[in-house]
Amino acid sequence: MTSSNGTGPKRVLVTGGSGLVGRAIEQLVQGGEALPSEEWTFLSSKDADLTNAAETRAVFARCQPTHVIHLAAMVGGLFRNMKYNLDFWRQNVHINDNVLQTAHEHGVTKVISCLSTCIFPDKTTYPIDETMIHNGPPHSSNFGYSYAKRMIDIQNRGYHEQHGRMFTAVIPTNVFGMYDNFNIEEGHVLPGLIHKTYLAQKNGTPLVVWGSGKPRRQFIYSLDLARLFIWVLREYQEIEPIILSVGEEEEVSIKEAAESIVSAMGFKGEVIFDTTKSDGQYKKTASNSKLRKYLPDFQFTPFSQAVKETCDWFVANYDVARK
Ligand code: NAP
Ligand code: GDP
């Protein structure tokens, strides 16, 4: 009944469907982006703990997916990574092995997993491209997460060579948007700074940006990434991963990112930099030229607009936001 060439129904299973990226894909799918031939299921850890092989098999048996977007992972910002490198390695290796092997056992037509530009070698030339993933050690701050993610690329190659499977991966840069993890200690820089700005405004205290503000990042809005994920699901046919990023010229410093939040939230207080806190990796500038060859006209949401939408969402949903 299910065809591998896209003519039959596609049952798309999204692991990590309750997270930042999963909720963005769900928003598009529920907003009319789903094709009539597609059935979508979004999973959270409540449906199955994917570190557990039996629970992974049970959820695949229930959903019978033909396609998998694999987002589930232990995820966190710089400071959570520095604290729990071992846990990042173990949890992610277990989740990834369970999901990929179970997808193989179920004859899933296509799996798209999610890597990250922070897994690339720390000592490198710029811009980083898709061929460089395994060229040297990642930054020491998140070695557990990075090596676990790199192994997905190795497994994808193995499933292709030994079993002819179409298991591939995408490589987003720093993602942000609605439904992010706004926990200050654990989350990424933008949600952390949005939450801190909200509290500083409420309490009449300074906004404290961690580190020097000099490191540089390419940020991608979760809704833009979600559009690209849907394109990869339907069109992308390579085993080799593809970087999903705004252009190199869109890279901003942490200081500029903080200023964008300050402006979006109308914060009038003092902004200070706590240089006793780590800067982490200075930059990981990535090339999106492979993406641009496929989609020369794709329009990214301007950074300031995406920041404003995210700040507005956080303020309006303060009581329910993850924090
Ligand atoms: P997130 O908001 O933290 O969401 C993580 C998702 O994984 C949640 O749905 C969570 O379920 C699920 N999950 C975690 N542990 C699980 C387990 N043991 N069993 C089942 N599900 C589990 O993360 P995100 O930012 O959306 O990240 C999605 C993917 O993008 C990840 O693979 C991440 O590595 C990658 N990525 C993220 C960024 C970024 O800047 N955020 C950048 C590059 C790549 P619950 O909601 O039930 O906990
Ligand atoms: P990374 O891109 O993987 O390094 O992870 P993050 O999203 O956590 O970004 C870390 C960078 O933002 C570092 O340079 C931090 O010093 C800086 N930063 C500034 N303020 C914050 C904050 O409140 N939370 C986090 N996570 N990082 C911050």
Coordinates of C-alpha atoms and ligand atoms in Angstrom, one line a residue:
M1 CA 0.0 0.0 0.0
T2 CA 2.8 2.4 0.9
S3 CA 4.9 3.5 -2.1
S4 CA 8.5 4.6 -1.8
N5 CA 8.2 6.9 -4.7
G6 CA 5.8 9.3 -3.1
T7 CA 2.7 8.1 -4.9
G8 CA 1.2 6.3 -1.9
P9 CA 0.3 7.6 1.5
K10 CA 3.2 8.9 3.6
R11 CA 2.9 8.3 7.3
V12 CA 5.4 10.8 8.7
L13 CA 6.6 10.3 12.3
V14 CA 8.3 13.2 14.0
T15 CA 10.4 12.3 17.0
G16 CA 10.9 15.2 19.3
G17 CA 7.7 16.7 18.0
S18 CA 7.0 18.6 21.2
G19 CA 10.2 20.6 21.1
L20 CA 11.2 23.9 19.4
V21 CA 11.7 22.5 15.9
G22 CA 9.0 19.9 16.1
R23 CA 6.4 22.5 17.1
A24 CA 7.4 24.7 14.2
I25 CA 6.9 21.8 11.8
E26 CA 3.6 21.0 13.4
Q27 CA 2.5 24.7 13.1
L28 CA 3.1 24.5 9.3
V29 CA 1.5 21.1 8.9
Q30 CA -1.6 22.2 10.8
G31 CA -1.6 25.5 8.9
G32 CA -2.2 23.8 5.6
E33 CA 1.3 22.7 4.5
A34 CA 0.5 19.0 4.7
L35 CA -0.3 17.2 1.4
P36 CA -3.5 15.1 1.3
S37 CA -1.3 12.0 0.9
E38 CA 0.6 12.7 4.1
E39 CA -0.4 11.7 7.7
W40 CA 1.7 13.3 10.4
T41 CA 2.3 12.1 13.9
F42 CA 4.3 14.2 16.4
L43 CA 5.8 12.4 19.4
S44 CA 7.0 13.6 22.8
S45 CA 9.0 11.7 25.4
K46 CA 5.6 10.9 27.0
D47 CA 4.7 8.7 24.0
A48 CA 8.0 6.8 24.2
D49 CA 11.3 7.2 26.0
L50 CA 13.5 6.7 22.9
T51 CA 16.6 5.8 25.0
N52 CA 14.7 2.6 25.6
A53 CA 14.7 0.1 22.7
A54 CA 11.5 -1.7 23.7
E55 CA 9.6 1.6 23.9
T56 CA 11.0 2.7 20.6
R57 CA 9.9 -0.5 18.9
A58 CA 6.4 -0.2 20.5
V59 CA 5.9 3.3 19.2
F60 CA 7.0 2.4 15.7
A61 CA 4.7 -0.7 15.8
R62 CA 1.8 1.6 16.7
C63 CA 2.5 4.3 14.1
Q64 CA 3.9 2.3 11.2
P65 CA 5.7 5.2 9.7
T66 CA 6.9 5.3 6.1
H67 CA 9.0 8.5 6.8
V68 CA 10.7 9.7 10.0
I69 CA 11.9 13.2 10.9
H70 CA 14.1 12.4 13.8
L71 CA 14.5 15.5 16.1
A72 CA 14.4 13.9 19.6
A73 CA 17.6 14.6 21.5
M74 CA 19.1 15.8 24.7
V75 CA 19.5 19.4 23.8
G76 CA 20.9 22.5 25.6
G77 CA 22.9 25.6 25.4
L78 CA 26.6 26.0 26.1
F79 CA 26.3 25.9 29.9
R80 CA 24.2 22.8 30.1
N81 CA 26.6 21.1 27.6
M82 CA 29.6 22.0 29.7
K83 CA 28.1 20.4 32.8
Y84 CA 26.7 17.1 31.3
N85 CA 29.0 16.0 28.4
L86 CA 28.7 12.4 29.4
D87 CA 24.9 12.5 29.6
F88 CA 24.7 14.2 26.2
W89 CA 26.8 11.5 24.7
R90 CA 25.0 8.5 26.3
Q91 CA 21.4 9.7 25.9
N92 CA 21.9 10.8 22.3
V93 CA 23.7 7.7 21.2
H94 CA 21.0 5.5 22.7
I95 CA 18.2 7.6 21.2
N96 CA 19.8 7.7 17.7
D97 CA 20.7 4.0 17.6
N98 CA 17.2 3.0 18.7
V99 CA 15.5 5.2 16.2
L100 CA 17.7 4.4 13.2
Q101 CA 17.7 0.6 13.8
T102 CA 14.0 0.5 14.5
A103 CA 13.3 2.5 11.3
H104 CA 15.5 0.0 9.4
E105 CA 13.6 -2.9 10.9
H106 CA 10.3 -1.3 9.8
G107 CA 11.6 -0.7 6.2
V108 CA 11.1 3.1 6.6
T109 CA 11.6 4.7 3.2
K110 CA 13.4 7.8 4.5
V111 CA 14.8 9.1 7.8
I112 CA 16.0 12.7 8.2
S113 CA 18.0 13.2 11.4
C114 CA 19.2 16.5 12.8
L115 CA 22.9 17.4 13.3
S116 CA 24.1 20.8 14.3
T117 CA 26.9 23.2 13.2
C118 CA 28.4 23.0 16.7
I119 CA 29.6 19.5 15.9
F120 CA 32.2 20.6 13.3
P121 CA 35.9 20.7 14.1
D122 CA 36.9 23.6 16.3
K123 CA 40.2 24.2 14.5
T124 CA 39.0 24.7 11.0
T125 CA 39.0 27.0 8.0
Y126 CA 35.8 29.1 7.3
P127 CA 33.2 28.8 6.0
I128 CA 32.5 25.3 7.2
D129 CA 30.8 23.0 4.7
E130 CA 29.2 19.6 4.7
T131 CA 32.4 17.7 3.8
M132 CA 34.2 18.8 7.0
I133 CA 32.2 17.1 9.8
H134 CA 34.8 14.5 10.7
N135 CA 38.0 16.5 10.1
G136 CA 39.1 17.1 13.7
P137 CA 37.9 17.3 17.3
P138 CA 34.8 19.5 18.1
H139 CA 35.0 22.4 20.6
S140 CA 35.7 20.9 24.0
S141 CA 32.6 22.5 25.6
N142 CA 30.2 20.1 24.0
F143 CA 32.2 17.1 22.9
G144 CA 29.6 14.6 24.2
Y145 CA 26.8 16.1 22.1
S146 CA 29.0 16.6 19.1
Y147 CA 30.5 13.1 18.9
A148 CA 27.0 11.6 19.4
K149 CA 25.6 13.7 16.6
R150 CA 28.6 12.9 14.3
M151 CA 27.9 9.2 14.7
I152 CA 24.5 9.7 13.0
D153 CA 26.3 10.5 9.8
I154 CA 28.4 7.3 10.2
Q155 CA 25.2 5.3 10.8
N156 CA 23.5 6.8 7.8
R157 CA 26.4 5.8 5.6
G158 CA 26.3 2.3 7.1
Y159 CA 22.6 1.8 6.6
H160 CA 23.0 3.0 3.0
E161 CA 26.0 0.8 2.1
Q162 CA 24.8 -2.3 3.8
H163 CA 21.1 -2.1 3.4
G164 CA 20.4 0.6 0.7
R165 CA 18.5 2.8 3.1
M166 CA 17.8 6.5 2.4
F167 CA 18.8 7.8 5.9
T168 CA 20.1 11.3 5.7
A169 CA 20.6 14.3 8.0
V170 CA 20.3 18.1 8.0
I171 CA 22.7 20.5 9.8
P172 CA 21.0 23.6 11.1
T173 CA 22.8 26.5 12.7
N174 CA 21.5 28.0 16.0
V175 CA 17.7 27.7 16.0
F176 CA 15.3 29.9 17.9
G177 CA 11.6 30.7 18.0
M178 CA 8.3 30.0 19.7
Y179 CA 8.2 26.9 22.0
D180 CA 11.9 27.1 22.7
N181 CA 13.4 26.2 26.1
F182 CA 13.5 29.6 27.9
N183 CA 15.2 28.1 30.9
I184 CA 18.1 30.5 31.7
E185 CA 20.6 27.9 33.0
E186 CA 19.9 25.2 30.5
G187 CA 18.8 26.8 27.2
H188 CA 20.4 28.5 24.3
V189 CA 21.5 32.1 24.1
L190 CA 18.5 33.8 22.5
P191 CA 15.7 32.2 24.7
G192 CA 18.0 32.7 27.7
L193 CA 18.5 36.4 26.9
I194 CA 14.8 36.9 26.1
H195 CA 13.8 35.5 29.5
K196 CA 16.5 37.5 31.3
T197 CA 15.4 40.7 29.5
Y198 CA 11.8 40.0 30.6
L199 CA 12.9 39.6 34.2
A200 CA 15.2 42.6 34.2
Q201 CA 12.4 44.8 32.8
K202 CA 10.0 43.5 35.5
N203 CA 12.5 43.9 38.4
G204 CA 14.2 47.0 37.2
T205 CA 17.6 45.3 37.2
P206 CA 20.4 45.2 34.5
L207 CA 20.4 42.7 31.7
V208 CA 23.4 40.4 32.2
V209 CA 24.8 39.0 29.0
W210 CA 27.2 36.1 29.7
G211 CA 30.6 36.2 28.2
S212 CA 32.2 39.0 26.2
G213 CA 29.4 39.3 23.6
K214 CA 32.1 38.9 20.9
P215 CA 31.4 35.3 19.7
R216 CA 29.4 35.1 16.4
R217 CA 26.5 33.0 15.4
Q218 CA 24.2 32.4 12.4
F219 CA 20.6 32.1 13.8
I220 CA 17.8 30.4 11.9
Y221 CA 14.1 31.0 12.8
S222 CA 12.3 27.8 13.6
L223 CA 9.5 28.4 11.1
D224 CA 12.1 28.9 8.3
L225 CA 13.8 25.7 9.4
A226 CA 10.5 23.9 9.4
R227 CA 9.8 24.9 5.8
L228 CA 13.2 23.6 4.8
F229 CA 12.6 20.3 6.7
I230 CA 9.4 19.8 4.7
W231 CA 11.4 20.4 1.5
V232 CA 14.1 17.9 2.5
L233 CA 11.4 15.3 3.3
R234 CA 9.8 15.6 -0.1
E235 CA 12.7 16.5 -2.4
Y236 CA 16.2 15.9 -1.0
Q237 CA 17.7 12.6 -2.2
E238 CA 21.3 12.6 -0.9
I239 CA 22.7 10.5 2.0
E240 CA 25.2 13.3 2.6
P241 CA 23.9 15.9 5.0
I242 CA 23.0 19.5 4.0
I243 CA 23.6 22.6 6.0
L244 CA 20.4 24.6 6.6
S245 CA 21.5 28.1 7.4
V246 CA 21.1 31.8 6.5
G247 CA 24.1 33.2 4.6
E248 CA 27.5 33.9 6.1
E249 CA 26.8 37.7 5.8
E250 CA 23.8 37.2 8.2
E251 CA 26.1 36.1 11.1
V252 CA 25.8 38.4 14.2
S253 CA 27.7 38.8 17.4
I254 CA 26.1 37.9 20.7
K255 CA 26.2 41.6 21.5
E256 CA 24.2 42.4 18.4
A257 CA 21.8 39.6 19.2
A258 CA 21.3 41.0 22.7
E259 CA 20.7 44.5 21.2
S260 CA 18.0 43.0 18.9
I261 CA 16.2 41.6 21.9
V262 CA 16.5 44.8 23.9
S263 CA 15.0 46.7 21.0
A264 CA 12.2 44.1 20.4
M265 CA 11.2 44.2 24.1
G266 CA 11.7 48.0 24.5
F267 CA 14.1 47.4 27.4
K268 CA 15.5 50.7 28.7
G269 CA 17.7 49.4 31.5
E270 CA 21.5 48.8 31.6
V271 CA 23.1 45.9 29.7
I272 CA 26.3 44.4 31.2
F273 CA 28.6 41.7 30.1
D274 CA 29.7 39.1 32.6
T275 CA 33.2 38.1 31.3
T276 CA 33.7 35.6 34.1
K277 CA 31.3 33.3 32.1
S278 CA 32.5 31.3 29.2
D279 CA 32.3 32.5 25.6
G280 CA 32.3 28.9 24.3
Q281 CA 33.2 28.5 20.6
Y282 CA 34.1 31.8 19.0
K283 CA 32.3 31.1 15.7
K284 CA 31.2 28.3 13.5
T285 CA 30.5 30.2 10.3
A286 CA 28.8 27.8 7.9
S287 CA 28.3 28.0 4.1
N288 CA 24.7 27.6 2.8
S289 CA 25.9 27.3 -0.8
K290 CA 24.7 23.7 -1.1
L291 CA 21.3 24.8 0.0
R292 CA 21.4 27.7 -2.3
K293 CA 22.1 25.5 -5.3
Y294 CA 18.9 23.6 -4.6
L295 CA 16.8 26.6 -3.5
P296 CA 18.3 29.9 -4.8
D297 CA 15.1 31.9 -4.0
F298 CA 14.3 30.7 -0.5
Q299 CA 13.5 33.7 1.6
F300 CA 14.6 33.7 5.3
T301 CA 12.6 35.8 7.8
P302 CA 14.7 38.9 8.6
F303 CA 16.4 38.3 12.0
S304 CA 14.9 41.4 13.7
Q305 CA 11.4 40.3 12.7
A306 CA 11.9 36.8 13.9
V307 CA 13.3 38.0 17.2
K308 CA 10.3 40.3 17.6
E309 CA 7.8 37.5 16.9
T310 CA 9.6 35.2 19.4
C311 CA 9.8 37.9 22.1
D312 CA 6.1 38.7 21.6
W313 CA 5.2 35.0 21.8
F314 CA 7.2 34.6 25.0
V315 CA 5.5 37.6 26.8
A316 CA 2.1 36.5 25.7
N317 CA 2.7 32.9 26.7
Y318 CA 4.8 33.5 29.8
D319 CA 2.8 31.2 32.0
V320 CA 3.0 28.2 29.7
A321 CA 6.4 28.7 28.1
R322 CA 9.1 26.1 28.9
K323 CA 11.3 27.8 31.5
Ligands
NAP1 P1 14.0 20.7 22.3 O1 13.1 21.9 22.1 O2 14.8 20.6 23.5 O3 13.1 19.4 22.1 C1 13.7 18.1 22.3 C2 12.7 17.1 21.9 O4 13.2 15.8 22.1 C3 11.4 17.2 22.7 O5 10.3 16.9 21.9 C4 11.6 16.1 23.8 O6 10.4 15.6 24.3 C5 12.4 15.1 22.9 N1 13.1 14.1 23.7 C6 14.2 14.4 24.5 N2 14.6 13.3 25.1 C7 13.8 12.3 24.7 C8 13.7 10.9 24.9 N3 14.6 10.3 25.8 N4 12.7 10.2 24.4 C9 11.9 10.8 23.5 N5 11.9 12.1 23.2 C10 12.9 12.8 23.8 O7 15.1 20.6 21.0 P2 15.1 21.3 19.6 O8 15.8 22.6 19.8 O9 13.7 21.3 19.0 O10 16.0 20.4 18.8 C11 15.5 19.5 17.8 C12 16.7 18.9 17.1 O11 17.4 19.9 16.5 C13 17.6 18.1 18.0 O12 18.1 16.9 17.4 C14 18.8 19.1 18.1 O13 20.0 18.4 18.4 C15 18.8 19.8 16.8 N6 19.4 21.1 16.8 C16 18.9 22.1 17.6 C17 19.5 23.4 17.5 C18 19.0 24.5 18.4 O14 19.6 25.6 18.4 N7 17.9 24.3 19.2 C19 20.5 23.6 16.6 C20 20.9 22.6 15.8 C21 20.3 21.4 15.8 P3 9.7 16.2 25.6 O15 9.1 17.5 25.1 O16 8.7 15.3 26.0 O17 10.8 16.4 26.6
GDP2 P1 26.4 27.5 21.3 O1 26.0 28.3 20.1 O2 26.3 26.1 21.0 O3 27.7 27.9 21.9 O4 25.3 27.7 22.5 P2 24.4 28.9 23.0 O5 23.2 29.1 22.2 O6 24.3 28.6 24.5 O7 25.3 30.3 22.9 C1 26.4 30.5 23.7 C2 27.0 31.8 23.5 O8 26.1 32.9 23.9 C3 28.3 32.0 24.3 O9 29.2 32.9 23.7 C4 27.8 32.6 25.6 O10 28.8 33.3 26.3 C5 26.7 33.6 25.0 N1 25.6 33.9 26.0 C6 25.4 35.2 26.5 N2 24.4 35.2 27.3 C7 23.9 33.9 27.4 C8 22.8 33.3 28.1 O11 22.1 33.9 28.8 N3 22.6 31.9 27.8 C9 23.4 31.2 27.0 N4 23.2 29.9 26.8 N5 24.5 31.8 26.4 C10 24.7 33.1 26.5

